[in-house]
Amino acid sequence: MRGLNIKIQNMVAAANFGVDLDLYAIAREVDNVEYEPEQFPGAILKLKEPKTSLLLFKNGKIICAGAKSEEEIEKAIKKAYSLVKPTIRIKKKPKLEYKVVNIVSSANFGVDLDLYAIAREVDNVEYEPEQFPGAILKLKEPKTSLLLFKNGKIICTGATSEKELRKAVKKTYELVKDYARKE
C-alpha cells in the first residue's frame, strides 16, 4: 500500500446562509441558476470556478457538490453568497461555515483481487457479479462503503473527512491484501 494514490472525485458539504432566500429573485438575477419548483424545491447554481453545483433552498440551507477539496468548497460557498447577496436583505454577513457530509474517492491497490474469496471470507461484503462487477464492502468504523473491483481499483464513499477516508482505505487494504491473485 506504500504510495497508494487516493484521488478525491467529489466532496459534498452542507452550509447555511442563516437567512431565507427568494429563489425566484435569485433565478432571475443570477446567471447559471435553474429554478423549477414543480420539479425540485431548490434552485441549482452552477459555478465554473471552482467547478461545483450548489443547491439553494428557501430556508437558507445550501448543499455544495462537485468540489475536489475543502478549499474548493469554501471558495464555492463564498462565491455563491456574493452572487445571491444582492437578493437578500441582511444587516450582517453570516458565518459561512460548512460541514463535509460525503467524500467520494478512488484508489488502486495495484493487484488483482479474488472477489469471490473476499465475499466468502470477509465480513460485510456483498458480491453478485451477475448484477454488478464489483464487490461491496461496508465498514462500520469509519462508516463507509467501498466498491472493490477485480483489477484492484476501489471507490470509497461515505467518509466525512480526509482522515476518515485514509483510515477506510487502509483498513480495506488490510482486509483484502491476502486475497490478491498471484500471477
mmCIF file with all atom_site columns, N, CA and C in Angstrom, residues 5-12 66-70 102-107 161-162 165-166:
data_model
loop_
_atom_site.group_PDB
_atom_site.id
_atom_site.type_symbol
_atom_site.label_atom_id
_atom_site.label_alt_id
_atom_site.label_comp_id
_atom_site.label_asym_id
_atom_site.label_entity_id
_atom_site.label_seq_id
_atom_site.pdbx_PDB_ins_code
_atom_site.Cartn_x
_atom_site.Cartn_y
_atom_site.Cartn_z
_atom_site.occupancy
_atom_site.B_iso_or_equiv
_atom_site.pdbx_formal_charge
_atom_site.auth_seq_id
_atom_site.auth_comp_id
_atom_site.auth_asym_id
_atom_site.auth_atom_id
_atom_site.pdbx_PDB_model_num
ATOM 1  N N  . ASN A 1 5   ? -2.211  6.075  -4.131 1.00 0.00 ? 5   ASN A N  1
ATOM 2  C CA . ASN A 1 5   ? -2.714  7.384  -4.513 1.00 0.00 ? 5   ASN A CA 1
ATOM 3  C C  . ASN A 1 5   ? -4.239  7.400  -4.393 1.00 0.00 ? 5   ASN A C  1
ATOM 4  N N  . ILE A 1 6   ? -4.749  8.061  -3.349 1.00 0.00 ? 6   ILE A N  1
ATOM 5  C CA . ILE A 1 6   ? -6.190  8.197  -3.166 1.00 0.00 ? 6   ILE A CA 1
ATOM 6  C C  . ILE A 1 6   ? -6.580  9.505  -3.837 1.00 0.00 ? 6   ILE A C  1
ATOM 7  N N  . LYS A 1 7   ? -7.521  9.421  -4.767 1.00 0.00 ? 7   LYS A N  1
ATOM 8  C CA . LYS A 1 7   ? -7.931  10.613 -5.501 1.00 0.00 ? 7   LYS A CA 1
ATOM 9  C C  . LYS A 1 7   ? -9.375  10.969 -5.153 1.00 0.00 ? 7   LYS A C  1
ATOM 10 N N  . ILE A 1 8   ? -9.567  12.173 -4.634 1.00 0.00 ? 8   ILE A N  1
ATOM 11 C CA . ILE A 1 8   ? -10.917 12.630 -4.319 1.00 0.00 ? 8   ILE A CA 1
ATOM 12 C C  . ILE A 1 8   ? -11.605 13.013 -5.618 1.00 0.00 ? 8   ILE A C  1
ATOM 13 N N  . GLN A 1 9   ? -12.773 12.414 -5.846 1.00 0.00 ? 9   GLN A N  1
ATOM 14 C CA . GLN A 1 9   ? -13.553 12.678 -7.050 1.00 0.00 ? 9   GLN A CA 1
ATOM 15 C C  . GLN A 1 9   ? -14.634 13.723 -6.802 1.00 0.00 ? 9   GLN A C  1
ATOM 16 N N  . ASN A 1 10  ? -15.184 13.724 -5.574 1.00 0.00 ? 10  ASN A N  1
ATOM 17 C CA . ASN A 1 10  ? -16.301 14.612 -5.262 1.00 0.00 ? 10  ASN A CA 1
ATOM 18 C C  . ASN A 1 10  ? -16.426 14.765 -3.755 1.00 0.00 ? 10  ASN A C  1
ATOM 19 N N  . MET A 1 11  ? -16.616 16.004 -3.325 1.00 0.00 ? 11  MET A N  1
ATOM 20 C CA . MET A 1 11  ? -16.921 16.271 -1.920 1.00 0.00 ? 11  MET A CA 1
ATOM 21 C C  . MET A 1 11  ? -18.272 16.973 -1.879 1.00 0.00 ? 11  MET A C  1
ATOM 22 N N  . VAL A 1 12  ? -19.093 16.574 -0.912 1.00 0.00 ? 12  VAL A N  1
ATOM 23 C CA . VAL A 1 12  ? -20.393 17.195 -0.724 1.00 0.00 ? 12  VAL A CA 1
ATOM 24 C C  . VAL A 1 12  ? -20.405 17.819 0.661  1.00 0.00 ? 12  VAL A C  1
ATOM 25 N N  . GLY A 1 66  ? -19.437 18.530 -5.968 1.00 0.00 ? 66  GLY A N  1
ATOM 26 C CA . GLY A 1 66  ? -18.522 18.610 -7.099 1.00 0.00 ? 66  GLY A CA 1
ATOM 27 C C  . GLY A 1 66  ? -17.125 19.086 -6.747 1.00 0.00 ? 66  GLY A C  1
ATOM 28 N N  . ALA A 1 67  ? -16.939 19.552 -5.527 1.00 0.00 ? 67  ALA A N  1
ATOM 29 C CA . ALA A 1 67  ? -15.616 20.047 -5.120 1.00 0.00 ? 67  ALA A CA 1
ATOM 30 C C  . ALA A 1 67  ? -14.641 18.878 -4.981 1.00 0.00 ? 67  ALA A C  1
ATOM 31 N N  . LYS A 1 68  ? -13.362 19.181 -5.168 1.00 0.00 ? 68  LYS A N  1
ATOM 32 C CA . LYS A 1 68  ? -12.321 18.157 -5.024 1.00 0.00 ? 68  LYS A CA 1
ATOM 33 C C  . LYS A 1 68  ? -11.510 18.368 -3.739 1.00 0.00 ? 68  LYS A C  1
ATOM 34 N N  . SER A 1 69  ? -11.803 19.472 -3.014 1.00 0.00 ? 69  SER A N  1
ATOM 35 C CA . SER A 1 69  ? -11.075 19.767 -1.778 1.00 0.00 ? 69  SER A CA 1
ATOM 36 C C  . SER A 1 69  ? -11.919 20.687 -0.911 1.00 0.00 ? 69  SER A C  1
ATOM 37 N N  . GLU A 1 70  ? -11.554 20.782 0.364  1.00 0.00 ? 70  GLU A N  1
ATOM 38 C CA . GLU A 1 70  ? -12.270 21.696 1.251  1.00 0.00 ? 70  GLU A CA 1
ATOM 39 C C  . GLU A 1 70  ? -12.037 23.145 0.831  1.00 0.00 ? 70  GLU A C  1
ATOM 40 N N  . ASN A 1 102 ? -20.044 14.046 2.757  1.00 0.00 ? 102 ASN A N  1
ATOM 41 C CA . ASN A 1 102 ? -19.674 12.850 1.992  1.00 0.00 ? 102 ASN A CA 1
ATOM 42 C C  . ASN A 1 102 ? -18.476 13.151 1.100  1.00 0.00 ? 102 ASN A C  1
ATOM 43 N N  . ILE A 1 103 ? -17.577 12.177 1.035  1.00 0.00 ? 103 ILE A N  1
ATOM 44 C CA . ILE A 1 103 ? -16.443 12.254 0.112  1.00 0.00 ? 103 ILE A CA 1
ATOM 45 C C  . ILE A 1 103 ? -16.467 10.986 -0.729 1.00 0.00 ? 103 ILE A C  1
ATOM 46 N N  . VAL A 1 104 ? -16.383 11.163 -2.033 1.00 0.00 ? 104 VAL A N  1
ATOM 47 C CA . VAL A 1 104 ? -16.271 10.017 -2.947 1.00 0.00 ? 104 VAL A CA 1
ATOM 48 C C  . VAL A 1 104 ? -14.857 10.054 -3.513 1.00 0.00 ? 104 VAL A C  1
ATOM 49 N N  . SER A 1 105 ? -14.173 8.925  -3.413 1.00 0.00 ? 105 SER A N  1
ATOM 50 C CA . SER A 1 105 ? -12.793 8.888  -3.892 1.00 0.00 ? 105 SER A CA 1
ATOM 51 C C  . SER A 1 105 ? -12.510 7.563  -4.585 1.00 0.00 ? 105 SER A C  1
ATOM 52 N N  . SER A 1 106 ? -11.385 7.544  -5.283 1.00 0.00 ? 106 SER A N  1
ATOM 53 C CA . SER A 1 106 ? -10.951 6.311  -5.943 1.00 0.00 ? 106 SER A CA 1
ATOM 54 C C  . SER A 1 106 ? -9.489  6.058  -5.595 1.00 0.00 ? 106 SER A C  1
ATOM 55 N N  . ALA A 1 107 ? -9.108  4.808  -5.710 1.00 0.00 ? 107 ALA A N  1
ATOM 56 C CA . ALA A 1 107 ? -7.711  4.430  -5.471 1.00 0.00 ? 107 ALA A CA 1
ATOM 57 C C  . ALA A 1 107 ? -7.463  3.125  -6.214 1.00 0.00 ? 107 ALA A C  1
ATOM 58 N N  . SER A 1 161 ? -14.275 13.165 6.221  1.00 0.00 ? 161 SER A N  1
ATOM 59 C CA . SER A 1 161 ? -13.013 13.907 6.330  1.00 0.00 ? 161 SER A CA 1
ATOM 60 C C  . SER A 1 161 ? -11.942 13.115 5.588  1.00 0.00 ? 161 SER A C  1
ATOM 61 N N  . GLU A 1 162 ? -10.867 13.797 5.228  1.00 0.00 ? 162 GLU A N  1
ATOM 62 C CA . GLU A 1 162 ? -9.779  13.098 4.537  1.00 0.00 ? 162 GLU A CA 1
ATOM 63 C C  . GLU A 1 162 ? -9.119  12.080 5.456  1.00 0.00 ? 162 GLU A C  1
ATOM 64 N N  . LEU A 1 165 ? -11.269 9.058  5.384  1.00 0.00 ? 165 LEU A N  1
ATOM 65 C CA . LEU A 1 165 ? -11.086 8.435  4.078  1.00 0.00 ? 165 LEU A CA 1
ATOM 66 C C  . LEU A 1 165 ? -9.820  7.573  4.064  1.00 0.00 ? 165 LEU A C  1
ATOM 67 N N  . ARG A 1 166 ? -8.701  8.142  4.501  1.00 0.00 ? 166 ARG A N  1
ATOM 68 C CA . ARG A 1 166 ? -7.435  7.384  4.544  1.00 0.00 ? 166 ARG A CA 1
ATOM 69 C C  . ARG A 1 166 ? -7.563  6.152  5.438  1.00 0.00 ? 166 ARG A C  1
#
